[in-house]
Tab-separated table of C-alpha atoms in Angstrom:
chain	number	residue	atom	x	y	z
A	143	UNK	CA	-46.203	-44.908	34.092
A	144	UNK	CA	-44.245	-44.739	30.790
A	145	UNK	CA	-45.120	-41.773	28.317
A	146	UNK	CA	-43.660	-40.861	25.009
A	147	UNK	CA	-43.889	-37.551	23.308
A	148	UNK	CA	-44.196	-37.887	19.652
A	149	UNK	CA	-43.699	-34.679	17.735
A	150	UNK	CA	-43.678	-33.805	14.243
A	151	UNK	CA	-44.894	-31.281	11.708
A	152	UNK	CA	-47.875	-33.833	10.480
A	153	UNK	CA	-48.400	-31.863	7.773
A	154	UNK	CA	-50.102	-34.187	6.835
A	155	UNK	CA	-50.022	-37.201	9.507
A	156	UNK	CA	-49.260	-40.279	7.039
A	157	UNK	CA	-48.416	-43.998	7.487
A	158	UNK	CA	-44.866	-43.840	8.050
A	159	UNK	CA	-46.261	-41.603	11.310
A	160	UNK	CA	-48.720	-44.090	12.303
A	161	UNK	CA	-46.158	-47.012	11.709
A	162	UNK	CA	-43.295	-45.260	13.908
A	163	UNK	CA	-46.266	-44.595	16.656
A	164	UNK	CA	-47.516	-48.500	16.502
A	165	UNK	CA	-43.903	-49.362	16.742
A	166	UNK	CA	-42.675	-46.587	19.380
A	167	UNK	CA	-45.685	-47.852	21.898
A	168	UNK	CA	-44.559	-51.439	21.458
A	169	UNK	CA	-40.576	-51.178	21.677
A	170	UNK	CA	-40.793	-48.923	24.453
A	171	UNK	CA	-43.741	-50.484	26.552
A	172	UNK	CA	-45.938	-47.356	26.422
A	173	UNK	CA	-48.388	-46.778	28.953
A	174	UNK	CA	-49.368	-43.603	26.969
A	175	UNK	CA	-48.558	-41.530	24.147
A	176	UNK	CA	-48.546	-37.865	23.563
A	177	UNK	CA	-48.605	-37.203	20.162
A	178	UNK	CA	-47.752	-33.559	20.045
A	179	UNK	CA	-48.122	-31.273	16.763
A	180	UNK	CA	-45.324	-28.861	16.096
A	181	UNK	CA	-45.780	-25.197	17.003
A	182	UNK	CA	-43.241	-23.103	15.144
A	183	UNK	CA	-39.863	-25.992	15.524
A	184	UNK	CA	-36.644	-23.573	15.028
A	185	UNK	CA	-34.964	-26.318	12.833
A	186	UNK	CA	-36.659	-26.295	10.249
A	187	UNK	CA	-39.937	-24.033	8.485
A	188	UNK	CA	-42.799	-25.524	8.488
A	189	UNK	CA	-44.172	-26.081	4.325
A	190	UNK	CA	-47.457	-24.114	3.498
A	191	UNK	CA	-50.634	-25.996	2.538
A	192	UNK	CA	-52.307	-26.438	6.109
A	193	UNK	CA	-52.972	-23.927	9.230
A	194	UNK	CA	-52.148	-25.028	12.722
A	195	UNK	CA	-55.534	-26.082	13.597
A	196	UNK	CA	-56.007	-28.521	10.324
A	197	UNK	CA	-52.683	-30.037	11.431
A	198	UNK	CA	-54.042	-30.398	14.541
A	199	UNK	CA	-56.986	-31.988	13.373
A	200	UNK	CA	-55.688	-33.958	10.982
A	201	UNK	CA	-52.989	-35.463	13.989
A	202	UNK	CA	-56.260	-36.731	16.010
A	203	UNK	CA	-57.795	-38.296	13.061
A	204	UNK	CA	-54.609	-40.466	11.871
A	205	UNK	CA	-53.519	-41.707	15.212
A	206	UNK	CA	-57.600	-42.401	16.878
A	207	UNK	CA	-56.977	-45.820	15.999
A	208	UNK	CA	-53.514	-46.135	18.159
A	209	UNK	CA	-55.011	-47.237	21.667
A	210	UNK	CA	-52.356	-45.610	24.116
A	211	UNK	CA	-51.977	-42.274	21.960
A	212	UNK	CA	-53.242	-38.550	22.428
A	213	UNK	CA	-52.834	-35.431	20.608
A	214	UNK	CA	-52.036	-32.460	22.536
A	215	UNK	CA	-52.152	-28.992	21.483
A	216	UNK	CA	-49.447	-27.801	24.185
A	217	UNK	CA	-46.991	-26.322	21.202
A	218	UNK	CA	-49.583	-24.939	18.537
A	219	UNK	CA	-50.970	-23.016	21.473
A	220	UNK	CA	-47.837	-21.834	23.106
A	221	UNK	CA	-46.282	-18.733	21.614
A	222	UNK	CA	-42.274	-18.415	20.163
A	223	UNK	CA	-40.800	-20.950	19.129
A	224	UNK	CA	-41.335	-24.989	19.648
A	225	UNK	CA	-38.263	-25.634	21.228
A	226	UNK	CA	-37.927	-29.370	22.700
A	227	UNK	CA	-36.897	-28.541	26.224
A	228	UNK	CA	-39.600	-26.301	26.781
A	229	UNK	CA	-42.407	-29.257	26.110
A	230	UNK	CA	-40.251	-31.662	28.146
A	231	UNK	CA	-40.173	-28.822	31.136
A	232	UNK	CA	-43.949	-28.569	31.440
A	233	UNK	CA	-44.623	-32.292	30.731
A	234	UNK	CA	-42.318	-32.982	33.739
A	235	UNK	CA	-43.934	-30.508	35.390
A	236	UNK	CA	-47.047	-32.392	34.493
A	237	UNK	CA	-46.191	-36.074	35.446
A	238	UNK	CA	-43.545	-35.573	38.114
A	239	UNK	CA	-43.642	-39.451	38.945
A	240	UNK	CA	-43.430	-40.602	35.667
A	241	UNK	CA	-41.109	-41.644	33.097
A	242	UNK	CA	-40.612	-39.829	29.856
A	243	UNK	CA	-39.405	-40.914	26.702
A	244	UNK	CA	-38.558	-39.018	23.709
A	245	UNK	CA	-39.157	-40.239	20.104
A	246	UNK	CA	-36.224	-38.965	17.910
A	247	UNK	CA	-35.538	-39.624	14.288
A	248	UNK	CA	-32.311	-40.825	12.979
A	249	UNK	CA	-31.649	-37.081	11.136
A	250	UNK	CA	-32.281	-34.896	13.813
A	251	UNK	CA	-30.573	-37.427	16.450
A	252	UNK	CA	-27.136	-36.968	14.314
A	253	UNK	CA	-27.807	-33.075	15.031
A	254	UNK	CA	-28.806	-33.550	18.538
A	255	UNK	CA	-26.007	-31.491	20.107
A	256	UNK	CA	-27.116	-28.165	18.403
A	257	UNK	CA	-30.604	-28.825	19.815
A	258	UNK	CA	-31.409	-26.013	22.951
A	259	UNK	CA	-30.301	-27.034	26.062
A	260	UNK	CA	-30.011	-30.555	24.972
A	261	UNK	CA	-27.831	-31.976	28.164
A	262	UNK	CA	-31.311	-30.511	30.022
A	263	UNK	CA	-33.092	-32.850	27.985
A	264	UNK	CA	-31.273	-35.938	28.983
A	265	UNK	CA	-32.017	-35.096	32.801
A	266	UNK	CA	-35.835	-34.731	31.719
A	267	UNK	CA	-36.520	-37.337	29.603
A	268	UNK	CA	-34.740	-41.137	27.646
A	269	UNK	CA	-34.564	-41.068	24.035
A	270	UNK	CA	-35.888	-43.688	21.723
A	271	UNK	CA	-34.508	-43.455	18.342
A	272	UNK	CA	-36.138	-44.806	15.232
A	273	UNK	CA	-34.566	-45.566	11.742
A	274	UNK	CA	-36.338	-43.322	8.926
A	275	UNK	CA	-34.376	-43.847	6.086
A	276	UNK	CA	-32.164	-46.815	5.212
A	277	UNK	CA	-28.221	-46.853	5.485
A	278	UNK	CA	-28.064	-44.107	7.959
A	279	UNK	CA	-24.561	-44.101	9.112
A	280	UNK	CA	-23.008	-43.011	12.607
A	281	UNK	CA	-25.955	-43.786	15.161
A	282	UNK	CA	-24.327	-45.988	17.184
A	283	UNK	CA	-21.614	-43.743	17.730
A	284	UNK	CA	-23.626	-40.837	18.602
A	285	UNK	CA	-25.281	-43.468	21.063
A	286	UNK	CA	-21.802	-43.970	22.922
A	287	UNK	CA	-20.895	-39.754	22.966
A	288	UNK	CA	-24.188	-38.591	24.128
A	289	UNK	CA	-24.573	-41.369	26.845
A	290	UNK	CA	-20.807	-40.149	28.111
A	291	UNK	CA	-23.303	-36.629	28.848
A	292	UNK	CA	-25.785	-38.521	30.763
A	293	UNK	CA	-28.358	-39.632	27.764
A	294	UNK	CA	-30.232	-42.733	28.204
A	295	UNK	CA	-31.017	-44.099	24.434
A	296	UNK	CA	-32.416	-46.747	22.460
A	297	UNK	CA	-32.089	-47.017	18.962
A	298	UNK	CA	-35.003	-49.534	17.133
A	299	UNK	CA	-33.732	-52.266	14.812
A	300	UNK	CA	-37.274	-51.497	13.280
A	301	UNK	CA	-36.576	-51.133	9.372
A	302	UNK	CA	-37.738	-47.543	8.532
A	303	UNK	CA	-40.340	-46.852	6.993
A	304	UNK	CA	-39.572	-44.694	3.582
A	305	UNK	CA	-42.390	-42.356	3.247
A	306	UNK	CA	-42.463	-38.361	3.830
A	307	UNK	CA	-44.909	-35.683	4.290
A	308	UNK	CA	-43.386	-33.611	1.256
A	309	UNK	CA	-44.413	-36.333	-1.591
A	310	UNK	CA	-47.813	-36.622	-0.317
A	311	UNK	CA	-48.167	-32.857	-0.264
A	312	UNK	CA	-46.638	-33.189	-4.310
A	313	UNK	CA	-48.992	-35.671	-5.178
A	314	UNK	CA	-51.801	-33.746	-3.408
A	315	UNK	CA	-51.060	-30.713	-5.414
A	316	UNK	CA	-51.172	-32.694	-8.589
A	317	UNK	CA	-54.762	-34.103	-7.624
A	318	UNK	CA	-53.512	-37.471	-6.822
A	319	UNK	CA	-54.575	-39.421	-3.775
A	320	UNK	CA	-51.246	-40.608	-2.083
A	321	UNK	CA	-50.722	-43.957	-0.871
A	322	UNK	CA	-50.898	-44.358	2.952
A	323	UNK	CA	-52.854	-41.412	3.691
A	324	UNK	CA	-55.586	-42.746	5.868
A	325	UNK	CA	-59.020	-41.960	4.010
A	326	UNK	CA	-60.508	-39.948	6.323
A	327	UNK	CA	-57.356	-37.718	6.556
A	328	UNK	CA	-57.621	-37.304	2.545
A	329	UNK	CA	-61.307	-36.730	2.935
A	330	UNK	CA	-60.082	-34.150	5.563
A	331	UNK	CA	-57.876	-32.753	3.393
A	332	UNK	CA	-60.049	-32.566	0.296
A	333	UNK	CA	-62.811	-30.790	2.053
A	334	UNK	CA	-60.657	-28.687	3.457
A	335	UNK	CA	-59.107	-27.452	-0.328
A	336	UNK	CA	-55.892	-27.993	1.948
A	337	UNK	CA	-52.499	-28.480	0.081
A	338	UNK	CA	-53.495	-26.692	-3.599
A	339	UNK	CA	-50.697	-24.291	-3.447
A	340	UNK	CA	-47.200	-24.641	-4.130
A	341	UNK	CA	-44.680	-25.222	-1.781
């Protein structure tokens, strides 16, 4: 069986998510797909406006309409810090006889040698690569030097898909409903006074 781990802040879930899931279960040939909510990620903090469980929430209502997908809670209930090889250690650990594929964007794949024990990760799991902003320059290159360490990666041709989780939190706090925030998310959202602060 083929699973991908999808993993992300989602805060909040949006359509560019739900687009690079659609297409990540398609270009990969999916059998299943964890969808899997940052707990604390070391590379970045994580923007105020939700808690852990509305994140969480929020995950299963944007992606119930993606057939092969699941949300897991594995990171927002572990303690320290999110790191990548951890989750990839205990899904292994999980589906022994299975093959796991990584979802990476094209930022944090130029970075991928400062990730922890990232020449682990190629032994534990192929990377699939998506586009999120246009022009991005150097993938293919990174392609060739981490496959010379063992990596097994695809990059998508899939044009990205321009949209990020900080301008619908901006529009949020300005009382406008963003485009491509599925309605029941908003609704989610609104009855949740989520997102009224400043980041």
């Amino acid at each position: 069986m083929r699973i991908g781990i999808f993993g992300g802040s989602f805060n909040p879930p949006h359509r560019g998510h739900m687009r690079a899931a659609e297409l990540f279960c398609r270009e990969a040939g999916l059998d299943r797909l964890i969808i899997m909510p940052a707990g604390n990620p070391p590379h970045k903090r994580l923007s105020p406006g939700s808690a852990d469980l509305d994140r969480l929430n929020m995950a299963r209502i944007a992606f119930r309409g993606i057939p092969c997908a699941e949300v897991s809670d594995y990171e927002i209930q572990r303690r320290g810090e999110s790191f990548t090889v951890l989750t990839l250690r205990y899904l292994r650990k999980s589906y022994p006889d299975d093959e796991l594929i990584l979802y990476v964007g094209d930022d944090m794949f130029l970075m991928f040698e400062k990730w922890e024990s990232y020449r682990e990760i190629f032994r534990l799991c192929r990377l699939f690569v998506m586009r999120r902003t246009e022009g991005v320059a150097g993938l293919e290159e990174k392609k060739a030097l981490l496959e010379r360490e063992g990596g097994i990666i695809t990059i998508s041709d899939a044009p990205p898909e321009e949209m990020s989780s900080s301008s619908v939190r901006s529009d949020l706090h300005d009382g406008k409903k963003p485009e491509g925030l599925d309605d029941e998310v908003y609704d989610y959202i609104i009855r949740n006074g989520l997102y009224r602060e400043n980041e």
